[in-house]
mmCIF file of C-alpha atoms in Angstrom:
data_model
loop_
_atom_site.group_PDB
_atom_site.id
_atom_site.type_symbol
_atom_site.label_atom_id
_atom_site.label_comp_id
_atom_site.label_asym_id
_atom_site.label_seq_id
_atom_site.Cartn_x
_atom_site.Cartn_y
_atom_site.Cartn_z
ATOM 1 C CA UNK A 89 -5.582 18.403 7.022
ATOM 2 C CA UNK A 90 -2.284 17.093 5.650
ATOM 3 C CA UNK A 91 -2.387 18.211 1.654
ATOM 4 C CA UNK A 92 -4.681 21.400 2.403
ATOM 5 C CA UNK A 93 -3.051 24.159 0.143
ATOM 6 C CA UNK A 94 -0.978 22.009 -2.494
ATOM 7 C CA UNK A 95 -1.627 22.228 -5.915
ATOM 8 C CA UNK A 96 -3.552 20.030 -8.211
ATOM 9 C CA UNK A 97 -0.591 18.391 -9.794
ATOM 10 C CA UNK A 98 1.544 17.852 -6.537
ATOM 11 C CA UNK A 99 -2.072 16.101 -4.482
ATOM 12 C CA UNK A 100 -2.091 13.841 -7.629
ATOM 13 C CA UNK A 101 1.263 12.684 -7.539
ATOM 14 C CA UNK A 102 1.062 11.878 -4.170
ATOM 15 C CA UNK A 103 -2.294 10.236 -4.362
ATOM 16 C CA UNK A 104 -0.221 7.531 -7.134
ATOM 17 C CA UNK A 105 2.259 7.317 -4.693
ATOM 18 C CA UNK A 106 -0.789 6.336 -1.504
ATOM 19 C CA UNK A 107 -2.149 3.798 -3.968
ATOM 20 C CA UNK A 108 1.417 2.246 -4.943
ATOM 21 C CA UNK A 109 2.606 2.288 -0.898
ATOM 22 C CA UNK A 110 -0.932 0.585 0.205
ATOM 23 C CA UNK A 111 -0.060 -2.150 -2.725
ATOM 24 C CA UNK A 112 3.350 -3.177 -1.407
ATOM 25 C CA UNK A 113 1.424 -2.944 2.426
ATOM 26 C CA UNK A 114 -1.262 -5.375 1.321
ATOM 27 C CA UNK A 115 1.488 -7.827 -0.357
ATOM 28 C CA UNK A 116 3.249 -7.715 2.580
ATOM 29 C CA UNK A 117 0.477 -8.575 4.867
ATOM 30 C CA UNK A 118 -0.502 -11.505 2.506
ATOM 31 C CA UNK A 119 2.595 -12.951 2.437
ATOM 32 C CA UNK A 120 2.833 -12.449 6.420
ATOM 33 C CA UNK A 121 -0.503 -13.972 6.484
ATOM 34 C CA UNK A 122 0.281 -17.186 4.447
ATOM 35 C CA UNK A 123 3.718 -17.731 6.689
ATOM 36 C CA UNK A 124 1.884 -17.541 10.020
ATOM 37 C CA UNK A 125 -1.338 -20.017 8.391
ATOM 38 C CA UNK A 126 1.284 -22.403 7.396
ATOM 39 C CA UNK A 127 3.243 -22.572 11.161
ATOM 40 C CA UNK A 128 -0.497 -23.360 12.281
ATOM 41 C CA UNK A 129 -1.369 -26.101 9.750
ATOM 42 C CA UNK A 130 1.649 -27.510 9.826
ATOM 43 C CA UNK A 131 3.868 -29.541 12.597
ATOM 44 C CA UNK A 132 6.233 -26.523 12.367
ATOM 45 C CA UNK A 133 8.347 -27.345 14.538
ATOM 46 C CA UNK A 134 12.483 -26.105 14.855
ATOM 47 C CA UNK A 135 15.406 -28.596 16.250
ATOM 48 C CA UNK A 136 18.477 -26.882 17.849
ATOM 49 C CA UNK A 137 21.750 -28.475 19.178
ATOM 50 C CA UNK A 138 22.679 -27.439 22.863
ATOM 51 C CA UNK A 139 25.486 -28.621 25.051
ATOM 52 C CA UNK A 140 25.019 -29.741 27.625
ATOM 53 C CA UNK A 141 27.865 -28.694 29.962
ATOM 54 C CA UNK A 142 31.488 -29.494 30.739
ATOM 55 C CA UNK A 143 32.644 -31.363 33.109
ATOM 56 C CA UNK A 144 36.804 -29.716 33.668
ATOM 57 C CA UNK A 145 37.436 -29.876 29.818
ATOM 58 C CA UNK A 146 35.676 -32.760 28.887
ATOM 59 C CA UNK A 147 31.978 -31.958 26.755
ATOM 60 C CA UNK A 148 29.346 -34.007 28.048
ATOM 61 C CA UNK A 149 27.494 -33.967 25.282
ATOM 62 C CA UNK A 150 24.632 -32.574 23.371
ATOM 63 C CA UNK A 151 21.211 -33.000 23.015
ATOM 64 C CA UNK A 152 18.811 -32.191 20.184
ATOM 65 C CA UNK A 153 15.435 -29.874 21.051
ATOM 66 C CA UNK A 154 12.819 -29.398 18.928
ATOM 67 C CA UNK A 155 9.242 -27.835 19.822
ATOM 68 C CA UNK A 156 6.926 -24.831 18.184
ATOM 69 C CA UNK A 157 8.829 -21.766 17.701
ATOM 70 C CA UNK A 158 6.301 -19.257 19.621
ATOM 71 C CA UNK A 159 8.566 -16.131 20.209
ATOM 72 C CA UNK A 160 8.841 -16.461 16.513
ATOM 73 C CA UNK A 161 5.661 -16.958 16.058
ATOM 74 C CA UNK A 162 4.261 -14.287 18.616
ATOM 75 C CA UNK A 163 6.596 -12.034 16.637
ATOM 76 C CA UNK A 164 4.989 -12.300 13.228
ATOM 77 C CA UNK A 165 1.801 -11.982 15.028
ATOM 78 C CA UNK A 166 2.812 -8.532 16.531
ATOM 79 C CA UNK A 167 4.486 -7.304 13.184
ATOM 80 C CA UNK A 168 1.041 -7.912 11.315
ATOM 81 C CA UNK A 169 -0.999 -6.349 13.112
ATOM 82 C CA UNK A 170 1.256 -3.447 13.211
ATOM 83 C CA UNK A 171 1.140 -3.837 9.198
ATOM 84 C CA UNK A 172 -2.842 -4.004 9.325
ATOM 85 C CA UNK A 173 -2.937 -0.951 11.675
ATOM 86 C CA UNK A 174 -0.161 0.957 9.267
ATOM 87 C CA UNK A 175 -2.798 0.137 6.088
ATOM 88 C CA UNK A 176 -5.737 1.410 7.366
ATOM 89 C CA UNK A 177 -3.816 4.406 8.548
ATOM 90 C CA UNK A 178 -2.774 5.235 4.677
ATOM 91 C CA UNK A 179 -5.972 3.539 3.288
ATOM 92 C CA UNK A 180 -7.741 6.788 5.558
ATOM 93 C CA UNK A 181 -4.785 8.697 4.153
ATOM 94 C CA UNK A 182 -5.956 8.207 0.579
ATOM 95 C CA UNK A 183 -9.669 9.027 1.381
ATOM 96 C CA UNK A 184 -8.722 12.097 2.787
ATOM 97 C CA UNK A 185 -6.449 12.626 -0.340
ATOM 98 C CA UNK A 186 -9.293 11.460 -2.951
ATOM 99 C CA UNK A 187 -12.019 14.660 -1.047
ATOM 100 C CA UNK A 188 -9.364 16.943 -1.224
ATOM 101 C CA UNK A 189 -8.587 16.081 -5.078
ATOM 102 C CA UNK A 190 -12.442 16.084 -5.977
ATOM 103 C CA UNK A 191 -13.216 19.407 -4.604
ATOM 104 C CA UNK A 192 -10.360 20.788 -6.279
ATOM 105 C CA UNK A 193 -11.531 19.010 -9.463
ATOM 106 C CA UNK A 194 -15.117 20.587 -8.587
ATOM 107 C CA UNK A 195 -13.426 24.299 -9.149
ATOM 108 C CA UNK A 196 -12.285 23.434 -12.237
ATOM 109 C CA UNK A 197 -14.444 26.028 -14.456
ATOM 110 C CA UNK A 198 -14.147 23.691 -17.501
ATOM 111 C CA UNK A 199 -16.432 21.082 -18.231
ATOM 112 C CA UNK A 200 -14.566 18.747 -20.298
ATOM 113 C CA UNK A 201 -11.305 19.470 -18.509
ATOM 114 C CA UNK A 202 -12.903 18.834 -15.047
ATOM 115 C CA UNK A 203 -14.417 15.288 -16.773
ATOM 116 C CA UNK A 204 -11.116 14.436 -18.019
ATOM 117 C CA UNK A 205 -9.439 15.117 -14.296
ATOM 118 C CA UNK A 206 -11.889 13.215 -12.625
ATOM 119 C CA UNK A 207 -11.979 10.010 -14.649
ATOM 120 C CA UNK A 208 -8.728 9.663 -15.038
ATOM 121 C CA UNK A 209 -7.100 10.662 -11.333
ATOM 122 C CA UNK A 210 -10.400 9.865 -9.259
ATOM 123 C CA UNK A 211 -11.803 7.402 -11.493
ATOM 124 C CA UNK A 212 -8.631 5.899 -12.667
ATOM 125 C CA UNK A 213 -9.576 5.074 -16.197
ATOM 126 C CA UNK A 214 -7.021 4.501 -18.932
ATOM 127 C CA UNK A 215 -6.802 7.785 -21.537
ATOM 128 C CA UNK A 216 -8.603 5.324 -24.395
ATOM 129 C CA UNK A 217 -11.238 4.469 -21.597
ATOM 130 C CA UNK A 218 -11.550 8.968 -20.946
ATOM 131 C CA UNK A 219 -11.382 9.372 -24.678
ATOM 132 C CA UNK A 220 -14.445 6.719 -25.631
ATOM 133 C CA UNK A 221 -16.441 8.796 -22.626
ATOM 134 C CA UNK A 222 -15.746 12.679 -23.375
ATOM 135 C CA UNK A 223 -14.619 12.304 -26.928
ATOM 136 C CA UNK A 224 -11.717 12.764 -29.433
ATOM 137 C CA UNK A 225 -8.909 10.784 -28.852
ATOM 138 C CA UNK A 226 -6.460 9.667 -25.979
ATOM 139 C CA UNK A 227 -4.032 12.136 -27.264
ATOM 140 C CA UNK A 228 -5.812 14.923 -26.860
ATOM 141 C CA UNK A 229 -6.932 13.618 -23.540
ATOM 142 C CA UNK A 230 -3.827 13.633 -22.209
ATOM 143 C CA UNK A 231 -2.319 16.688 -23.704
ATOM 144 C CA UNK A 232 -5.235 18.791 -22.213
ATOM 145 C CA UNK A 233 -4.949 17.127 -18.834
ATOM 146 C CA UNK A 234 -1.210 17.851 -18.731
ATOM 147 C CA UNK A 235 -2.270 21.659 -19.850
ATOM 148 C CA UNK A 236 -4.443 22.166 -17.351
ATOM 149 C CA UNK A 237 -2.092 20.387 -14.652
ATOM 150 C CA UNK A 238 0.776 22.782 -15.767
ATOM 151 C CA UNK A 239 -1.013 25.737 -15.523
ATOM 152 C CA UNK A 240 -2.648 25.496 -12.551
#
């Protein structure tokens, strides 16, 4: 596995970065889907003026061409497919990383510390929510986590 042998503090940093990356990818996919949907719903047409050529030095005029931009549309659809594929890969990587972190947390001998780490980094609870579940203050829970991560 990609993260095997890394310490817990590094893995948690990677977990947070990976979650943010996935969120950003999801937003980009939604924006692209909206753009494609807009092209599908409306009579999305583009216009361009082209020259009819020249006869000697004299221009034969210009013509306005209007139509649906199929190459642009297909390019957007291809980009959407790539982004969805990349998102799926990152989501799979996230699941693997969470599994590794869970295994490392299970190896922590102190039950309170183990619960704090799991609630914070696996379940994503705030320090206040964690303090309500395990007892103590939010600061004491945060300090317990920080000390453990610095030590290990």
